[in-house]
PDB file of C-alpha atoms and ligand atoms in Angstrom:
ATOM      1  CA  MET A   1       0.000   0.000   0.000  1.00 48.00           C
ATOM      2  CA  ALA A   2       1.215   3.509  -0.749  1.00 50.00           C
ATOM      3  CA  LYS A   3       2.669   5.384   2.192  1.00 48.00           C
ATOM      4  CA  GLU A   4       0.253   8.337   1.987  1.00 46.00           C
ATOM      5  CA  GLU A   5      -2.710   6.096   2.689  1.00 51.00           C
ATOM      6  CA  PHE A   6      -1.492   5.920   6.260  1.00 50.00           C
ATOM      7  CA  ASP A   7      -1.183   9.670   6.709  1.00 55.00           C
ATOM      8  CA  LEU A   8      -3.811  10.255   9.407  1.00 47.00           C
ATOM      9  CA  LYS A   9      -3.573  14.041   9.126  1.00 53.00           C
ATOM     10  CA  LYS A  10      -5.287  13.799   5.751  1.00 53.00           C
ATOM     11  CA  PHE A  11      -8.354  12.300   7.357  1.00 51.00           C
ATOM     12  CA  VAL A  12      -9.834  15.372   9.025  1.00 54.00           C
ATOM     13  CA  PRO A  13     -13.237  13.789   9.661  1.00 64.00           C
ATOM     14  CA  LEU A  14     -11.528  10.929  11.481  1.00 72.00           C
ATOM     15  CA  GLU A  15      -9.658  13.419  13.601  1.00 74.00           C
ATOM     16  CA  GLU A  16     -12.930  15.238  14.353  1.00 72.00           C
ATOM     17  CA  ALA A  17     -14.571  11.940  15.236  1.00 72.00           C
ATOM     18  CA  ARG A  18     -11.677  11.144  17.538  1.00 76.00           C
ATOM     19  CA  LYS A  19     -12.122  14.485  19.324  1.00 75.00           C
ATOM     20  CA  THR A  20     -15.866  13.930  19.745  1.00 71.00           C
ATOM     21  CA  PHE A  21     -15.214  10.415  20.973  1.00 77.00           C
ATOM     22  CA  ALA A  22     -12.671  11.681  23.492  1.00 78.00           C
ATOM     23  CA  LYS A  23     -15.112  14.305  24.784  1.00 76.00           C
ATOM     24  CA  VAL A  24     -17.798  11.733  25.609  1.00 82.00           C
ATOM     25  CA  PHE A  25     -15.565   8.820  26.498  1.00 89.00           C
ATOM     26  CA  ASP A  26     -13.038  10.309  28.844  1.00 91.00           C
ATOM     27  CA  LYS A  27     -11.018   7.812  30.886  1.00 92.00           C
ATOM     28  CA  SER A  28     -13.320   7.881  33.870  1.00 95.00           C
ATOM     29  CA  THR A  29     -16.454   7.325  31.722  1.00 96.00           C
ATOM     30  CA  ILE A  30     -14.785   4.391  29.991  1.00 95.00           C
ATOM     31  CA  SER A  31     -14.033   2.800  33.331  1.00 96.00           C
ATOM     32  CA  ALA A  32     -17.617   3.426  34.528  1.00 97.00           C
ATOM     33  CA  LEU A  33     -18.894   1.701  31.361  1.00 97.00           C
ATOM     34  CA  HIS A  34     -16.396  -1.102  31.868  1.00 97.00           C
ATOM     35  CA  ARG A  35     -17.530  -1.639  35.434  1.00 98.00           C
ATOM     36  CA  LEU A  36     -21.191  -1.839  34.418  1.00 98.00           C
ATOM     37  CA  SER A  37     -20.418  -4.264  31.607  1.00 97.00           C
ATOM     38  CA  THR A  38     -18.283  -6.549  33.800  1.00 97.00           C
ATOM     39  CA  LYS A  39     -21.310  -6.672  36.108  1.00 98.00           C
ATOM     40  CA  ARG A  40     -23.225  -7.818  33.030  1.00 97.00           C
ATOM     41  CA  TYR A  41     -25.754  -4.982  32.909  1.00 98.00           C
ATOM     42  CA  PHE A  42     -24.916  -4.801  29.218  1.00 97.00           C
ATOM     43  CA  LYS A  43     -22.453  -6.541  26.952  1.00 96.00           C
ATOM     44  CA  VAL A  44     -21.857  -4.292  23.951  1.00 95.00           C
ATOM     45  CA  VAL A  45     -22.556  -0.620  23.297  1.00 95.00           C
ATOM     46  CA  GLU A  46     -23.614  -0.682  19.658  1.00 94.00           C
ATOM     47  CA  TYR A  47     -24.470   2.797  18.380  1.00 93.00           C
ATOM     48  CA  VAL A  48     -25.547   6.287  19.359  1.00 94.00           C
ATOM     49  CA  ILE A  49     -29.283   7.036  19.552  1.00 95.00           C
ATOM     50  CA  SER A  50     -29.173  10.646  20.634  1.00 95.00           C
ATOM     51  CA  THR A  51     -26.620  13.349  21.335  1.00 90.00           C
ATOM     52  CA  GLY A  52     -28.107  15.934  23.678  1.00 88.00           C
ATOM     53  CA  LYS A  53     -26.843  18.964  25.555  1.00 86.00           C
ATOM     54  CA  GLU A  54     -26.327  17.076  28.763  1.00 91.00           C
ATOM     55  CA  ALA A  55     -26.143  13.447  27.759  1.00 94.00           C
ATOM     56  CA  HIS A  56     -25.562  10.980  24.965  1.00 94.00           C
ATOM     57  CA  VAL A  57     -27.813   7.952  24.703  1.00 96.00           C
ATOM     58  CA  PHE A  58     -26.584   4.692  23.174  1.00 96.00           C
ATOM     59  CA  HIS A  59     -28.188   1.452  22.123  1.00 97.00           C
ATOM     60  CA  ALA A  60     -26.608  -1.546  23.837  1.00 97.00           C
ATOM     61  CA  VAL A  61     -27.385  -5.243  24.247  1.00 97.00           C
ATOM     62  CA  ASP A  62     -26.957  -7.535  27.217  1.00 97.00           C
ATOM     63  CA  GLY A  63     -25.738 -11.141  27.225  1.00 95.00           C
ATOM     64  CA  ALA A  64     -29.253 -12.465  26.667  1.00 96.00           C
ATOM     65  CA  GLY A  65     -29.697 -10.222  23.632  1.00 96.00           C
ATOM     66  CA  ASN A  66     -32.021  -7.687  25.318  1.00 96.00           C
ATOM     67  CA  SER A  67     -31.821  -4.115  24.062  1.00 98.00           C
ATOM     68  CA  ARG A  68     -30.650  -1.563  26.611  1.00 98.00           C
ATOM     69  CA  ALA A  69     -30.398   2.213  26.569  1.00 98.00           C
ATOM     70  CA  VAL A  70     -27.149   3.515  28.045  1.00 98.00           C
ATOM     71  CA  LYS A  71     -27.284   7.197  28.958  1.00 98.00           C
ATOM     72  CA  VAL A  72     -23.921   8.866  29.492  1.00 97.00           C
ATOM     73  CA  TYR A  73     -24.030  12.271  31.155  1.00 96.00           C
ATOM     74  CA  LYS A  74     -21.279  14.644  30.106  1.00 93.00           C
ATOM     75  CA  THR A  75     -19.091  15.663  32.999  1.00 91.00           C
ATOM     76  CA  GLY A  76     -17.511  18.600  31.173  1.00 84.00           C
ATOM     77  CA  THR A  77     -20.113  20.681  29.427  1.00 69.00           C
ATOM     78  CA  SER A  78     -23.415  20.159  31.234  1.00 69.00           C
ATOM     79  CA  ASP A  79     -25.547  23.031  32.491  1.00 83.00           C
ATOM     80  CA  PHE A  80     -24.598  22.766  36.157  1.00 86.00           C
ATOM     81  CA  ASN A  81     -26.699  25.710  37.265  1.00 89.00           C
ATOM     82  CA  ARG A  82     -29.769  23.993  35.902  1.00 91.00           C
ATOM     83  CA  MET A  83     -28.799  20.732  37.562  1.00 92.00           C
ATOM     84  CA  ASN A  84     -28.210  22.465  40.861  1.00 93.00           C
ATOM     85  CA  MET A  85     -31.670  24.035  40.766  1.00 93.00           C
ATOM     86  CA  TYR A  86     -33.217  20.553  40.888  1.00 95.00           C
ATOM     87  CA  ILE A  87     -30.764  19.122  43.436  1.00 95.00           C
ATOM     88  CA  ASP A  88     -30.393  21.996  45.892  1.00 94.00           C
ATOM     89  CA  GLY A  89     -33.214  21.634  48.405  1.00 93.00           C
ATOM     90  CA  GLU A  90     -33.910  18.007  47.461  1.00 94.00           C
ATOM     91  CA  PRO A  91     -34.297  16.090  50.718  1.00 92.00           C
ATOM     92  CA  ARG A  92     -32.733  12.984  49.075  1.00 95.00           C
ATOM     93  CA  PHE A  93     -29.573  14.820  47.987  1.00 96.00           C
ATOM     94  CA  GLU A  94     -28.690  17.090  50.883  1.00 94.00           C
ATOM     95  CA  LYS A  95     -25.130  15.847  51.215  1.00 93.00           C
ATOM     96  CA  VAL A  96     -24.073  16.253  47.576  1.00 93.00           C
ATOM     97  CA  LYS A  97     -20.940  18.348  47.093  1.00 93.00           C
ATOM     98  CA  LYS A  98     -21.328  21.302  44.754  1.00 87.00           C
ATOM     99  CA  ASN A  99     -18.513  20.447  42.341  1.00 91.00           C
ATOM    100  CA  LYS A 100     -19.314  19.508  38.730  1.00 92.00           C
ATOM    101  CA  ARG A 101     -18.539  15.799  38.934  1.00 94.00           C
ATOM    102  CA  SER A 102     -20.441  15.261  42.187  1.00 94.00           C
ATOM    103  CA  LEU A 103     -23.448  17.073  40.736  1.00 95.00           C
ATOM    104  CA  VAL A 104     -23.454  14.996  37.540  1.00 96.00           C
ATOM    105  CA  PHE A 105     -23.083  11.754  39.515  1.00 97.00           C
ATOM    106  CA  ALA A 106     -25.923  12.813  41.830  1.00 97.00           C
ATOM    107  CA  TRP A 107     -28.026  13.669  38.775  1.00 97.00           C
ATOM    108  CA  THR A 108     -27.464  10.193  37.321  1.00 98.00           C
ATOM    109  CA  ARG A 109     -28.404   8.559  40.638  1.00 98.00           C
ATOM    110  CA  LYS A 110     -31.432  10.863  40.834  1.00 98.00           C
ATOM    111  CA  GLU A 111     -32.670   9.792  37.402  1.00 98.00           C
ATOM    112  CA  PHE A 112     -32.279   6.130  38.414  1.00 98.00           C
ATOM    113  CA  LYS A 113     -34.217   6.670  41.662  1.00 98.00           C
ATOM    114  CA  ASN A 114     -36.920   8.708  39.969  1.00 98.00           C
ATOM    115  CA  LEU A 115     -37.468   6.065  37.290  1.00 99.00           C
ATOM    116  CA  LEU A 116     -37.801   3.456  40.028  1.00 98.00           C
ATOM    117  CA  LEU A 117     -40.376   5.540  41.904  1.00 98.00           C
ATOM    118  CA  MET A 118     -42.234   6.151  38.640  1.00 99.00           C
ATOM    119  CA  GLN A 119     -42.288   2.428  37.855  1.00 98.00           C
ATOM    120  CA  LYS A 120     -43.678   1.691  41.322  1.00 98.00           C
ATOM    121  CA  ALA A 121     -46.365   4.313  40.756  1.00 98.00           C
ATOM    122  CA  GLY A 122     -47.486   2.535  37.579  1.00 98.00           C
ATOM    123  CA  ILE A 123     -46.197   5.188  35.185  1.00 99.00           C
ATOM    124  CA  ALA A 124     -45.074   3.976  31.754  1.00 98.00           C
ATOM    125  CA  CYS A 125     -41.332   4.732  31.714  1.00 99.00           C
ATOM    126  CA  PRO A 126     -38.076   2.828  31.117  1.00 99.00           C
ATOM    127  CA  MET A 127     -37.256   0.299  33.848  1.00 98.00           C
ATOM    128  CA  PRO A 128     -33.915   1.420  35.330  1.00 98.00           C
ATOM    129  CA  VAL A 129     -31.318  -1.367  35.359  1.00 98.00           C
ATOM    130  CA  ALA A 130     -28.185   0.068  36.995  1.00 98.00           C
ATOM    131  CA  PHE A 131     -26.038   3.180  37.301  1.00 98.00           C
ATOM    132  CA  HIS A 132     -22.484   4.078  38.111  1.00 98.00           C
ATOM    133  CA  GLU A 133     -21.032   7.578  38.287  1.00 98.00           C
ATOM    134  CA  ASN A 134     -22.309   9.368  35.118  1.00 97.00           C
ATOM    135  CA  VAL A 135     -23.683   6.271  33.337  1.00 98.00           C
ATOM    136  CA  LEU A 136     -27.257   5.004  33.564  1.00 98.00           C
ATOM    137  CA  VAL A 137     -28.425   1.698  32.073  1.00 98.00           C
ATOM    138  CA  MET A 138     -32.136   1.241  31.456  1.00 98.00           C
ATOM    139  CA  GLU A 139     -34.727  -0.601  29.449  1.00 98.00           C
ATOM    140  CA  PHE A 140     -34.677   0.353  25.767  1.00 98.00           C
ATOM    141  CA  ILE A 141     -37.982   1.839  24.592  1.00 98.00           C
ATOM    142  CA  GLY A 142     -38.226   1.011  20.922  1.00 98.00           C
ATOM    143  CA  GLU A 143     -38.315  -1.806  18.420  1.00 97.00           C
ATOM    144  CA  LYS A 144     -35.795  -3.357  16.055  1.00 96.00           C
ATOM    145  CA  GLY A 145     -33.092  -1.201  17.618  1.00 96.00           C
ATOM    146  CA  LYS A 146     -34.914   2.046  16.836  1.00 97.00           C
ATOM    147  CA  ALA A 147     -36.221   4.251  19.662  1.00 98.00           C
ATOM    148  CA  PHE A 148     -39.893   5.201  19.526  1.00 98.00           C
ATOM    149  CA  PRO A 149     -40.217   8.849  18.447  1.00 98.00           C
ATOM    150  CA  PRO A 150     -41.080  11.634  20.894  1.00 98.00           C
ATOM    151  CA  LEU A 151     -44.534  13.244  20.657  1.00 98.00           C
ATOM    152  CA  LYS A 152     -42.760  16.266  19.199  1.00 98.00           C
ATOM    153  CA  GLU A 153     -41.884  14.200  16.102  1.00 98.00           C
ATOM    154  CA  LYS A 154     -44.912  11.945  16.045  1.00 98.00           C
ATOM    155  CA  PRO A 155     -48.029  13.485  17.596  1.00 98.00           C
ATOM    156  CA  ALA A 156     -50.708  11.047  18.753  1.00 98.00           C
ATOM    157  CA  LYS A 157     -53.500  10.342  16.280  1.00 98.00           C
ATOM    158  CA  ASP A 158     -56.070  10.279  19.064  1.00 98.00           C
ATOM    159  CA  VAL A 159     -55.349  13.551  20.890  1.00 98.00           C
ATOM    160  CA  LYS A 160     -58.006  13.035  23.580  1.00 98.00           C
ATOM    161  CA  LYS A 161     -56.578   9.663  24.505  1.00 98.00           C
ATOM    162  CA  ALA A 162     -53.062  11.084  24.618  1.00 98.00           C
ATOM    163  CA  TYR A 163     -54.245  13.933  26.861  1.00 98.00           C
ATOM    164  CA  ALA A 164     -55.898  11.449  29.226  1.00 98.00           C
ATOM    165  CA  GLN A 165     -52.622   9.534  29.448  1.00 98.00           C
ATOM    166  CA  ALA A 166     -50.619  12.703  30.117  1.00 98.00           C
ATOM    167  CA  VAL A 167     -53.034  13.750  32.874  1.00 98.00           C
ATOM    168  CA  GLU A 168     -52.893  10.285  34.419  1.00 98.00           C
ATOM    169  CA  MET A 169     -49.089  10.454  34.376  1.00 99.00           C
ATOM    170  CA  LEU A 170     -49.144  13.777  36.217  1.00 98.00           C
ATOM    171  CA  ALA A 171     -51.639  12.380  38.748  1.00 98.00           C
ATOM    172  CA  ARG A 172     -49.579   9.237  39.368  1.00 99.00           C
ATOM    173  CA  LEU A 173     -46.436  11.344  39.727  1.00 98.00           C
ATOM    174  CA  LEU A 174     -48.109  13.616  42.264  1.00 98.00           C
ATOM    175  CA  PHE A 175     -50.316  11.287  44.258  1.00 98.00           C
ATOM    176  CA  LYS A 176     -48.439   7.984  44.073  1.00 98.00           C
ATOM    177  CA  ALA A 177     -44.744   8.729  43.476  1.00 98.00           C
ATOM    178  CA  GLU A 178     -44.887  12.083  45.330  1.00 98.00           C
ATOM    179  CA  LEU A 179     -42.785  13.560  42.560  1.00 98.00           C
ATOM    180  CA  VAL A 180     -43.031  16.654  40.411  1.00 98.00           C
ATOM    181  CA  TYR A 181     -41.530  15.847  37.015  1.00 98.00           C
ATOM    182  CA  GLY A 182     -40.378  19.374  36.175  1.00 98.00           C
ATOM    183  CA  ASP A 183     -39.753  19.160  32.425  1.00 98.00           C
ATOM    184  CA  PHE A 184     -42.985  17.692  31.108  1.00 98.00           C
ATOM    185  CA  SER A 185     -43.002  18.204  27.354  1.00 98.00           C
ATOM    186  CA  GLU A 186     -43.496  16.647  23.933  1.00 98.00           C
ATOM    187  CA  TYR A 187     -39.706  16.091  23.828  1.00 98.00           C
ATOM    188  CA  ASN A 188     -39.630  13.802  26.862  1.00 98.00           C
ATOM    189  CA  ILE A 189     -42.615  11.621  26.042  1.00 98.00           C
ATOM    190  CA  LEU A 190     -42.114   8.815  23.540  1.00 98.00           C
ATOM    191  CA  ASN A 191     -45.021   7.676  21.391  1.00 98.00           C
ATOM    192  CA  GLN A 192     -45.051   3.882  21.469  1.00 98.00           C
ATOM    193  CA  LYS A 193     -47.854   3.259  18.976  1.00 98.00           C
ATOM    194  CA  GLU A 194     -50.209   5.672  20.777  1.00 98.00           C
ATOM    195  CA  LYS A 195     -49.035   4.613  24.239  1.00 98.00           C
ATOM    196  CA  LEU A 196     -47.152   7.450  25.935  1.00 98.00           C
ATOM    197  CA  ILE A 197     -43.865   6.657  27.691  1.00 98.00           C
ATOM    198  CA  LEU A 198     -42.242   9.219  29.960  1.00 99.00           C
ATOM    199  CA  ILE A 199     -38.414   9.371  29.808  1.00 98.00           C
ATOM    200  CA  ASP A 200     -35.622  11.723  30.992  1.00 98.00           C
ATOM    201  CA  ALA A 201     -36.419  11.884  34.717  1.00 98.00           C
ATOM    202  CA  GLY A 202     -33.225  13.408  36.151  1.00 98.00           C
ATOM    203  CA  GLN A 203     -34.850  16.698  37.060  1.00 98.00           C
ATOM    204  CA  ALA A 204     -37.924  15.285  38.862  1.00 98.00           C
ATOM    205  CA  VAL A 205     -38.074  16.390  42.516  1.00 98.00           C
ATOM    206  CA  LEU A 206     -39.945  15.188  45.586  1.00 98.00           C
ATOM    207  CA  THR A 207     -43.102  17.170  46.297  1.00 98.00           C
ATOM    208  CA  SER A 208     -41.358  18.420  49.460  1.00 96.00           C
ATOM    209  CA  HIS A 209     -38.771  20.316  47.357  1.00 97.00           C
ATOM    210  CA  PRO A 210     -39.086  24.084  48.010  1.00 96.00           C
ATOM    211  CA  ASN A 211     -39.777  24.805  44.307  1.00 97.00           C
ATOM    212  CA  ALA A 212     -42.032  21.814  43.666  1.00 98.00           C
ATOM    213  CA  GLU A 213     -45.143  23.983  43.344  1.00 98.00           C
ATOM    214  CA  GLU A 214     -43.522  26.231  40.736  1.00 98.00           C
ATOM    215  CA  PHE A 215     -42.223  23.234  38.732  1.00 98.00           C
ATOM    216  CA  PHE A 216     -45.678  21.645  38.861  1.00 98.00           C
ATOM    217  CA  GLU A 217     -47.378  24.779  37.537  1.00 98.00           C
ATOM    218  CA  ARG A 218     -44.870  24.853  34.686  1.00 98.00           C
ATOM    219  CA  ASP A 219     -45.634  21.221  33.797  1.00 98.00           C
ATOM    220  CA  LEU A 220     -49.359  22.064  33.733  1.00 98.00           C
ATOM    221  CA  GLU A 221     -48.661  25.040  31.500  1.00 98.00           C
ATOM    222  CA  ASN A 222     -46.655  22.841  29.115  1.00 98.00           C
ATOM    223  CA  VAL A 223     -49.457  20.298  28.884  1.00 98.00           C
ATOM    224  CA  ALA A 224     -52.018  23.054  28.266  1.00 98.00           C
ATOM    225  CA  ARG A 225     -49.838  24.649  25.588  1.00 98.00           C
ATOM    226  CA  TYR A 226     -49.022  21.410  23.795  1.00 98.00           C
ATOM    227  CA  PHE A 227     -52.539  19.972  23.739  1.00 98.00           C
ATOM    228  CA  SER A 228     -54.107  23.314  22.785  1.00 98.00           C
ATOM    229  CA  LYS A 229     -51.768  23.342  19.803  1.00 98.00           C
ATOM    230  CA  GLN A 230     -53.073  19.865  18.997  1.00 98.00           C
ATOM    231  CA  GLY A 231     -56.606  21.279  18.981  1.00 97.00           C
ATOM    232  CA  LEU A 232     -57.841  20.374  22.482  1.00 97.00           C
ATOM    233  CA  GLU A 233     -58.093  23.938  23.895  1.00 95.00           C
ATOM    234  CA  LYS A 234     -57.000  23.350  27.467  1.00 97.00           C
ATOM    235  CA  GLY A 235     -55.981  26.022  29.945  1.00 98.00           C
ATOM    236  CA  ARG A 236     -53.520  25.447  32.784  1.00 98.00           C
ATOM    237  CA  GLN A 237     -56.325  25.608  35.371  1.00 98.00           C
ATOM    238  CA  GLN A 238     -58.352  23.034  33.467  1.00 98.00           C
ATOM    239  CA  VAL A 239     -55.383  20.657  33.310  1.00 98.00           C
ATOM    240  CA  LYS A 240     -54.867  21.138  37.048  1.00 98.00           C
ATOM    241  CA  GLU A 241     -58.505  20.268  37.745  1.00 98.00           C
ATOM    242  CA  ASP A 242     -58.282  17.196  35.513  1.00 98.00           C
ATOM    243  CA  VAL A 243     -55.200  16.009  37.440  1.00 98.00           C
ATOM    244  CA  LYS A 244     -56.755  16.718  40.859  1.00 98.00           C
ATOM    245  CA  ALA A 245     -59.928  14.876  39.839  1.00 98.00           C
ATOM    246  CA  LEU A 246     -57.829  11.688  39.761  1.00 98.00           C
ATOM    247  CA  LYS A 247     -56.826  11.992  43.430  1.00 98.00           C
ATOM    248  CA  GLY A 248     -57.623   8.676  45.118  1.00 98.00           C
ATOM    249  CA  LYS A 249     -58.393   7.097  41.754  1.00 98.00           C
ATOM    250  CA  VAL A 250     -54.901   6.268  40.489  1.00 97.00           C
TER     251      VAL A 250
HETATM  252  N1  LIG B   1     -34.832   4.303  27.509  1.00 56.27           N
HETATM  253  C1  LIG B   1     -34.734   4.731  26.264  1.00 56.27           C
HETATM  254  N2  LIG B   1     -35.048   3.918  25.234  1.00 56.27           N
HETATM  255  C2  LIG B   1     -34.946   4.348  23.960  1.00 56.27           C
HETATM  256  N3  LIG B   1     -34.520   5.561  23.611  1.00 56.27           N
HETATM  257  C3  LIG B   1     -34.187   6.412  24.587  1.00 56.27           C
HETATM  258  C4  LIG B   1     -34.272   6.049  25.966  1.00 56.27           C
HETATM  259  N4  LIG B   1     -33.872   7.102  26.701  1.00 56.27           N
HETATM  260  C5  LIG B   1     -33.555   8.075  25.822  1.00 56.27           C
HETATM  261  N5  LIG B   1     -33.744   7.671  24.557  1.00 56.27           N
HETATM  262  C6  LIG B   1     -33.490   8.411  23.292  1.00 56.27           C
HETATM  263  O1  LIG B   1     -32.642   9.507  23.550  1.00 56.27           O
HETATM  264  C7  LIG B   1     -33.343  10.746  23.346  1.00 56.27           C
HETATM  265  C8  LIG B   1     -32.936  11.719  24.427  1.00 56.27           C
HETATM  266  O2  LIG B   1     -33.206  11.159  25.693  1.00 56.27           O
HETATM  267  P1  LIG B   1     -33.386  12.050  26.985  1.00 56.27           P
HETATM  268  O3  LIG B   1     -34.534  12.998  26.808  1.00 56.27           O
HETATM  269  O4  LIG B   1     -33.438  11.130  28.147  1.00 56.27           O
HETATM  270  O5  LIG B   1     -32.008  12.788  27.013  1.00 56.27           O
HETATM  271  P2  LIG B   1     -31.640  14.327  26.819  1.00 56.27           P
HETATM  272  O6  LIG B   1     -32.849  15.167  26.614  1.00 56.27           O
HETATM  273  O7  LIG B   1     -30.521  14.425  25.892  1.00 56.27           O
HETATM  274  O8  LIG B   1     -31.079  14.506  28.201  1.00 56.27           O
HETATM  275  P3  LIG B   1     -30.990  15.839  28.980  1.00 56.27           P
HETATM  276  O9  LIG B   1     -32.243  16.617  28.699  1.00 56.27           O
HETATM  277  O10 LIG B   1     -30.909  15.381  30.386  1.00 56.27           O
HETATM  278  O11 LIG B   1     -29.777  16.469  28.407  1.00 56.27           O
HETATM  279  C9  LIG B   1     -34.804  10.365  23.351  1.00 56.27           C
HETATM  280  O12 LIG B   1     -35.576  11.243  22.582  1.00 56.27           O
HETATM  281  C10 LIG B   1     -34.772   8.979  22.735  1.00 56.27           C
HETATM  282  O13 LIG B   1     -34.623   9.054  21.337  1.00 56.27           O
HETATM  283 MG1  LIG B   2     -34.896  15.066  27.097  1.00 56.27          MG
END
């Protein structure tokens, strides 16, 4: 083979890819992934599903061939002020140090715990499998290796039914899990053939959090805005009443 074929400097995209790879997979993240895989929570990380501001999500498989979603929070470039807003004042995370790494690790643990509480409350969401440092392993919500699309990309055909599911989610969060989700939107709800699945639970806080009320009102506003756009004409107060009407019934 000719010598120039080995000149890496000519392959700029490869170099770019290497930089991106190094940003996500720093040494400590690689060892966190390694630890989770030696514990057999997954076997192979196969491909990237989503690259977000705060996290990358990958498709992985375990030894039995089950699909897994592996969410890797970035330790370098996340929005720490935002994270802190949902951790400061959280009774479950009082002892967390305020440095970047500790916050991201606490955030990962928080998402795991929230998903568990949501599962127990009967909310459709990914079953959490394991976490370590900034890596969370969970059930993969999709088919044939492809994640189900968020409502933002694929609105429900039956809007009334979707609204009823969203309201039931909010009621189960509030009355059963004692959580306020805090970022309820068409981006964080996957549409599994008309069944809504709530993902991305890192920011959810206990109802005893000092800002829980404010976060709850914002979630109601988001639901009202989204479903009004879909033609249902709901106001925030109406959504609130619909949620409260389910008290004792979920
Ligand atoms: N359990 C899962 N199964 C399948 N796909 C998933 C799962 N979790 C996340 N995804 C995919 O990754 C995308 C982003 O996920 P998510 O909303 O949790 O992360 P994010 O918004 O990037 O995170 P953050 O808002 O914390 O930065 C989803 O829209 C979906 O395509
Ligand atoms: Mg999200």
